[in-house]
Amino acid sequence: MTQEPPKGSEGVHTDFSDRMTYGEYLRLDQLLDAQKPLSSHHDEMLFIMIHQVSEIWMKLMLHELQAAIRSIQHDDMQPAFKMLARVSSIQKQIIHAWDVLATMTPSEYMEFRDHLGQASGFQSYQYRMIEFALGYKTNAVLKIYRKDKDLHNRLEKAYKKPSLYDVTLEQLSKAGFDLDPQVLNRDYTDLYKQNPSVEAAWAIVYKDVDRYWHLYQLAEKLVDLEDSLQQWRFRHMKTVERIIGHKKGTGGSSGVGYLKKVLEHRFFPELWDVRTHF
């Protein structure tokens, strides 16, 4: 008996001898073959995939952040708002990834931890590039990537470029705010330091929202980004604490101690303090 095709499937393409398939377009053969556990333990696959998925999301975050920076530099604000909102949505996905990893117990992780050697999430170059794009610049981390000259050059270029907050401060200046010249003419490789003239400018923006609507929108997008990033950092820290306690990280960092310390850093300090001093 001939089986009838399911309803609604009429016209569906079935001959792909000279056409591109879904799997070919997404290169699924490469993507799904990229998980290579080094042990026989069941949970190593979970560990690898969570980190790979997070790196794919981070690639999209960088794609959006870099485009948003260029857009703001060209005074094209509306596309930048959408890009930054998208980054915040991506961050929510990465935050929830920790919930999945947290299903792994300490004893399960210790079964394959030694196979990682000195490899660690601390070495994620995409995460460093996200930090650079948001303005957190530390020269010391560049040393980690000297093994790969091309990668090191990419990171060094990102390190020297203006951050999202740098181009935002340029927008404040273009709007007529009298910012400290040290803010506008600073070396982009220096870690940003809080400045009273910037906080004063944001206070005016928040008090006269209608007049400075585009700056107000931009400010809130930045607050969304930092809020989500700090949530991601917190969930990372708690997941690590839950699985390895206060052991040293495989990359040599102090583990939970280091992750707690980075939580103290603020990317856009004036946007948080201005709320107190209204």
PDB file of C-alpha atoms in Angstrom, residues 148-259:
ATOM      1  CA  ASP A 148      48.923  32.619  17.964  1.00  0.00           C
ATOM      2  CA  LYS A 149      50.406  35.675  16.239  1.00  0.00           C
ATOM      3  CA  ASP A 150      47.340  36.438  14.106  1.00  0.00           C
ATOM      4  CA  LEU A 151      45.017  36.180  17.099  1.00  0.00           C
ATOM      5  CA  HIS A 152      47.343  38.323  19.200  1.00  0.00           C
ATOM      6  CA  ASN A 153      47.307  41.001  16.472  1.00  0.00           C
ATOM      7  CA  ARG A 154      43.494  40.919  16.339  1.00  0.00           C
ATOM      8  CA  LEU A 155      43.262  41.380  20.083  1.00  0.00           C
ATOM      9  CA  GLU A 156      45.827  44.160  20.071  1.00  0.00           C
ATOM     10  CA  LYS A 157      43.827  46.056  17.431  1.00  0.00           C
ATOM     11  CA  ALA A 158      40.636  45.639  19.480  1.00  0.00           C
ATOM     12  CA  TYR A 159      42.543  46.776  22.568  1.00  0.00           C
ATOM     13  CA  LYS A 160      43.531  50.047  20.885  1.00  0.00           C
ATOM     14  CA  LYS A 161      40.111  50.897  19.439  1.00  0.00           C
ATOM     15  CA  PRO A 162      37.563  53.214  21.099  1.00  0.00           C
ATOM     16  CA  SER A 163      35.038  51.366  23.231  1.00  0.00           C
ATOM     17  CA  LEU A 164      31.270  51.635  23.204  1.00  0.00           C
ATOM     18  CA  TYR A 165      31.485  54.107  26.087  1.00  0.00           C
ATOM     19  CA  ASP A 166      34.152  56.167  24.311  1.00  0.00           C
ATOM     20  CA  VAL A 167      31.905  56.729  21.287  1.00  0.00           C
ATOM     21  CA  THR A 168      28.989  57.419  23.630  1.00  0.00           C
ATOM     22  CA  LEU A 169      30.969  60.161  25.373  1.00  0.00           C
ATOM     23  CA  GLU A 170      31.736  61.638  21.947  1.00  0.00           C
ATOM     24  CA  GLN A 171      27.968  61.851  21.399  1.00  0.00           C
ATOM     25  CA  LEU A 172      27.620  63.778  24.675  1.00  0.00           C
ATOM     26  CA  SER A 173      30.264  66.204  23.449  1.00  0.00           C
ATOM     27  CA  LYS A 174      28.561  66.596  20.048  1.00  0.00           C
ATOM     28  CA  ALA A 175      25.330  67.424  21.870  1.00  0.00           C
ATOM     29  CA  GLY A 176      27.082  70.411  23.453  1.00  0.00           C
ATOM     30  CA  PHE A 177      28.075  69.061  26.853  1.00  0.00           C
ATOM     31  CA  ASP A 178      31.316  70.445  28.249  1.00  0.00           C
ATOM     32  CA  LEU A 179      33.264  67.301  29.064  1.00  0.00           C
ATOM     33  CA  ASP A 180      36.714  67.246  30.598  1.00  0.00           C
ATOM     34  CA  PRO A 181      39.268  67.173  27.697  1.00  0.00           C
ATOM     35  CA  GLN A 182      41.038  64.306  29.476  1.00  0.00           C
ATOM     36  CA  VAL A 183      37.934  62.191  28.847  1.00  0.00           C
ATOM     37  CA  LEU A 184      37.680  62.992  25.141  1.00  0.00           C
ATOM     38  CA  ASN A 185      41.396  62.897  24.347  1.00  0.00           C
ATOM     39  CA  ARG A 186      42.454  59.994  26.484  1.00  0.00           C
ATOM     40  CA  ASP A 187      44.450  56.961  25.395  1.00  0.00           C
ATOM     41  CA  TYR A 188      41.889  54.274  24.521  1.00  0.00           C
ATOM     42  CA  THR A 189      44.145  51.588  25.992  1.00  0.00           C
ATOM     43  CA  ASP A 190      43.851  53.130  29.457  1.00  0.00           C
ATOM     44  CA  LEU A 191      41.233  51.790  31.827  1.00  0.00           C
ATOM     45  CA  TYR A 192      38.424  54.354  31.946  1.00  0.00           C
ATOM     46  CA  LYS A 193      38.261  56.411  35.145  1.00  0.00           C
ATOM     47  CA  GLN A 194      35.079  58.020  36.437  1.00  0.00           C
ATOM     48  CA  ASN A 195      34.813  61.747  35.710  1.00  0.00           C
ATOM     49  CA  PRO A 196      32.554  64.389  37.358  1.00  0.00           C
ATOM     50  CA  SER A 197      31.949  66.221  34.053  1.00  0.00           C
ATOM     51  CA  VAL A 198      30.484  63.044  32.553  1.00  0.00           C
ATOM     52  CA  GLU A 199      28.168  62.468  35.505  1.00  0.00           C
ATOM     53  CA  ALA A 200      27.021  66.098  35.325  1.00  0.00           C
ATOM     54  CA  ALA A 201      26.203  65.645  31.625  1.00  0.00           C
ATOM     55  CA  TRP A 202      24.195  62.478  32.264  1.00  0.00           C
ATOM     56  CA  ALA A 203      22.285  64.242  35.047  1.00  0.00           C
ATOM     57  CA  ILE A 204      21.109  66.860  32.540  1.00  0.00           C
ATOM     58  CA  VAL A 205      20.160  64.150  30.027  1.00  0.00           C
ATOM     59  CA  TYR A 206      18.029  62.345  32.614  1.00  0.00           C
ATOM     60  CA  LYS A 207      16.390  65.583  33.776  1.00  0.00           C
ATOM     61  CA  ASP A 208      15.532  66.736  30.231  1.00  0.00           C
ATOM     62  CA  VAL A 209      14.619  63.481  28.538  1.00  0.00           C
ATOM     63  CA  ASP A 210      12.571  65.036  25.731  1.00  0.00           C
ATOM     64  CA  ARG A 211      15.417  67.285  24.616  1.00  0.00           C
ATOM     65  CA  TYR A 212      18.070  64.554  24.807  1.00  0.00           C
ATOM     66  CA  TRP A 213      15.909  61.575  23.883  1.00  0.00           C
ATOM     67  CA  HIS A 214      18.560  59.809  21.750  1.00  0.00           C
ATOM     68  CA  LEU A 215      21.178  60.131  24.519  1.00  0.00           C
ATOM     69  CA  TYR A 216      18.664  58.967  27.116  1.00  0.00           C
ATOM     70  CA  GLN A 217      17.863  55.894  25.014  1.00  0.00           C
ATOM     71  CA  LEU A 218      21.545  55.170  24.521  1.00  0.00           C
ATOM     72  CA  ALA A 219      22.228  55.504  28.247  1.00  0.00           C
ATOM     73  CA  GLU A 220      19.504  53.006  29.105  1.00  0.00           C
ATOM     74  CA  LYS A 221      20.796  50.548  26.510  1.00  0.00           C
ATOM     75  CA  LEU A 222      24.223  50.726  28.170  1.00  0.00           C
ATOM     76  CA  VAL A 223      22.708  50.130  31.609  1.00  0.00           C
ATOM     77  CA  ASP A 224      20.874  47.087  30.197  1.00  0.00           C
ATOM     78  CA  LEU A 225      24.164  45.733  28.833  1.00  0.00           C
ATOM     79  CA  GLU A 226      26.080  46.146  32.062  1.00  0.00           C
ATOM     80  CA  ASP A 227      23.234  44.783  34.161  1.00  0.00           C
ATOM     81  CA  SER A 228      23.090  41.624  32.034  1.00  0.00           C
ATOM     82  CA  LEU A 229      26.867  41.232  31.941  1.00  0.00           C
ATOM     83  CA  GLN A 230      27.078  41.439  35.724  1.00  0.00           C
ATOM     84  CA  GLN A 231      24.318  38.827  36.002  1.00  0.00           C
ATOM     85  CA  TRP A 232      26.332  36.607  33.638  1.00  0.00           C
ATOM     86  CA  ARG A 233      29.464  37.125  35.755  1.00  0.00           C
ATOM     87  CA  PHE A 234      27.551  36.370  38.957  1.00  0.00           C
ATOM     88  CA  ARG A 235      26.031  33.153  37.579  1.00  0.00           C
ATOM     89  CA  HIS A 236      29.483  32.144  36.331  1.00  0.00           C
ATOM     90  CA  MET A 237      30.979  32.706  39.775  1.00  0.00           C
ATOM     91  CA  LYS A 238      28.202  30.795  41.585  1.00  0.00           C
ATOM     92  CA  THR A 239      28.341  27.890  39.133  1.00  0.00           C
ATOM     93  CA  VAL A 240      32.105  27.590  39.575  1.00  0.00           C
ATOM     94  CA  GLU A 241      31.711  27.790  43.363  1.00  0.00           C
ATOM     95  CA  ARG A 242      29.010  25.127  43.239  1.00  0.00           C
ATOM     96  CA  ILE A 243      31.161  22.726  41.211  1.00  0.00           C
ATOM     97  CA  ILE A 244      34.761  23.270  42.413  1.00  0.00           C
ATOM     98  CA  GLY A 245      34.375  25.394  45.539  1.00  0.00           C
ATOM     99  CA  HIS A 246      37.435  27.597  46.075  1.00  0.00           C
ATOM    100  CA  LYS A 247      39.966  25.498  44.168  1.00  0.00           C
ATOM    101  CA  LYS A 248      42.293  27.263  41.722  1.00  0.00           C
ATOM    102  CA  GLY A 249      41.074  27.475  38.130  1.00  0.00           C
ATOM    103  CA  THR A 250      42.661  25.217  35.510  1.00  0.00           C
ATOM    104  CA  GLY A 251      44.176  28.327  33.904  1.00  0.00           C
ATOM    105  CA  GLY A 252      45.956  29.281  37.133  1.00  0.00           C
ATOM    106  CA  SER A 253      43.547  31.986  38.334  1.00  0.00           C
ATOM    107  CA  SER A 254      42.249  31.996  41.881  1.00  0.00           C
ATOM    108  CA  GLY A 255      38.921  30.711  40.574  1.00  0.00           C
ATOM    109  CA  VAL A 256      35.974  31.979  42.603  1.00  0.00           C
ATOM    110  CA  GLY A 257      38.156  34.663  44.216  1.00  0.00           C
ATOM    111  CA  TYR A 258      39.032  36.116  40.819  1.00  0.00           C
ATOM    112  CA  LEU A 259      35.416  35.957  39.619  1.00  0.00           C
TER     113      LEU A 259
END
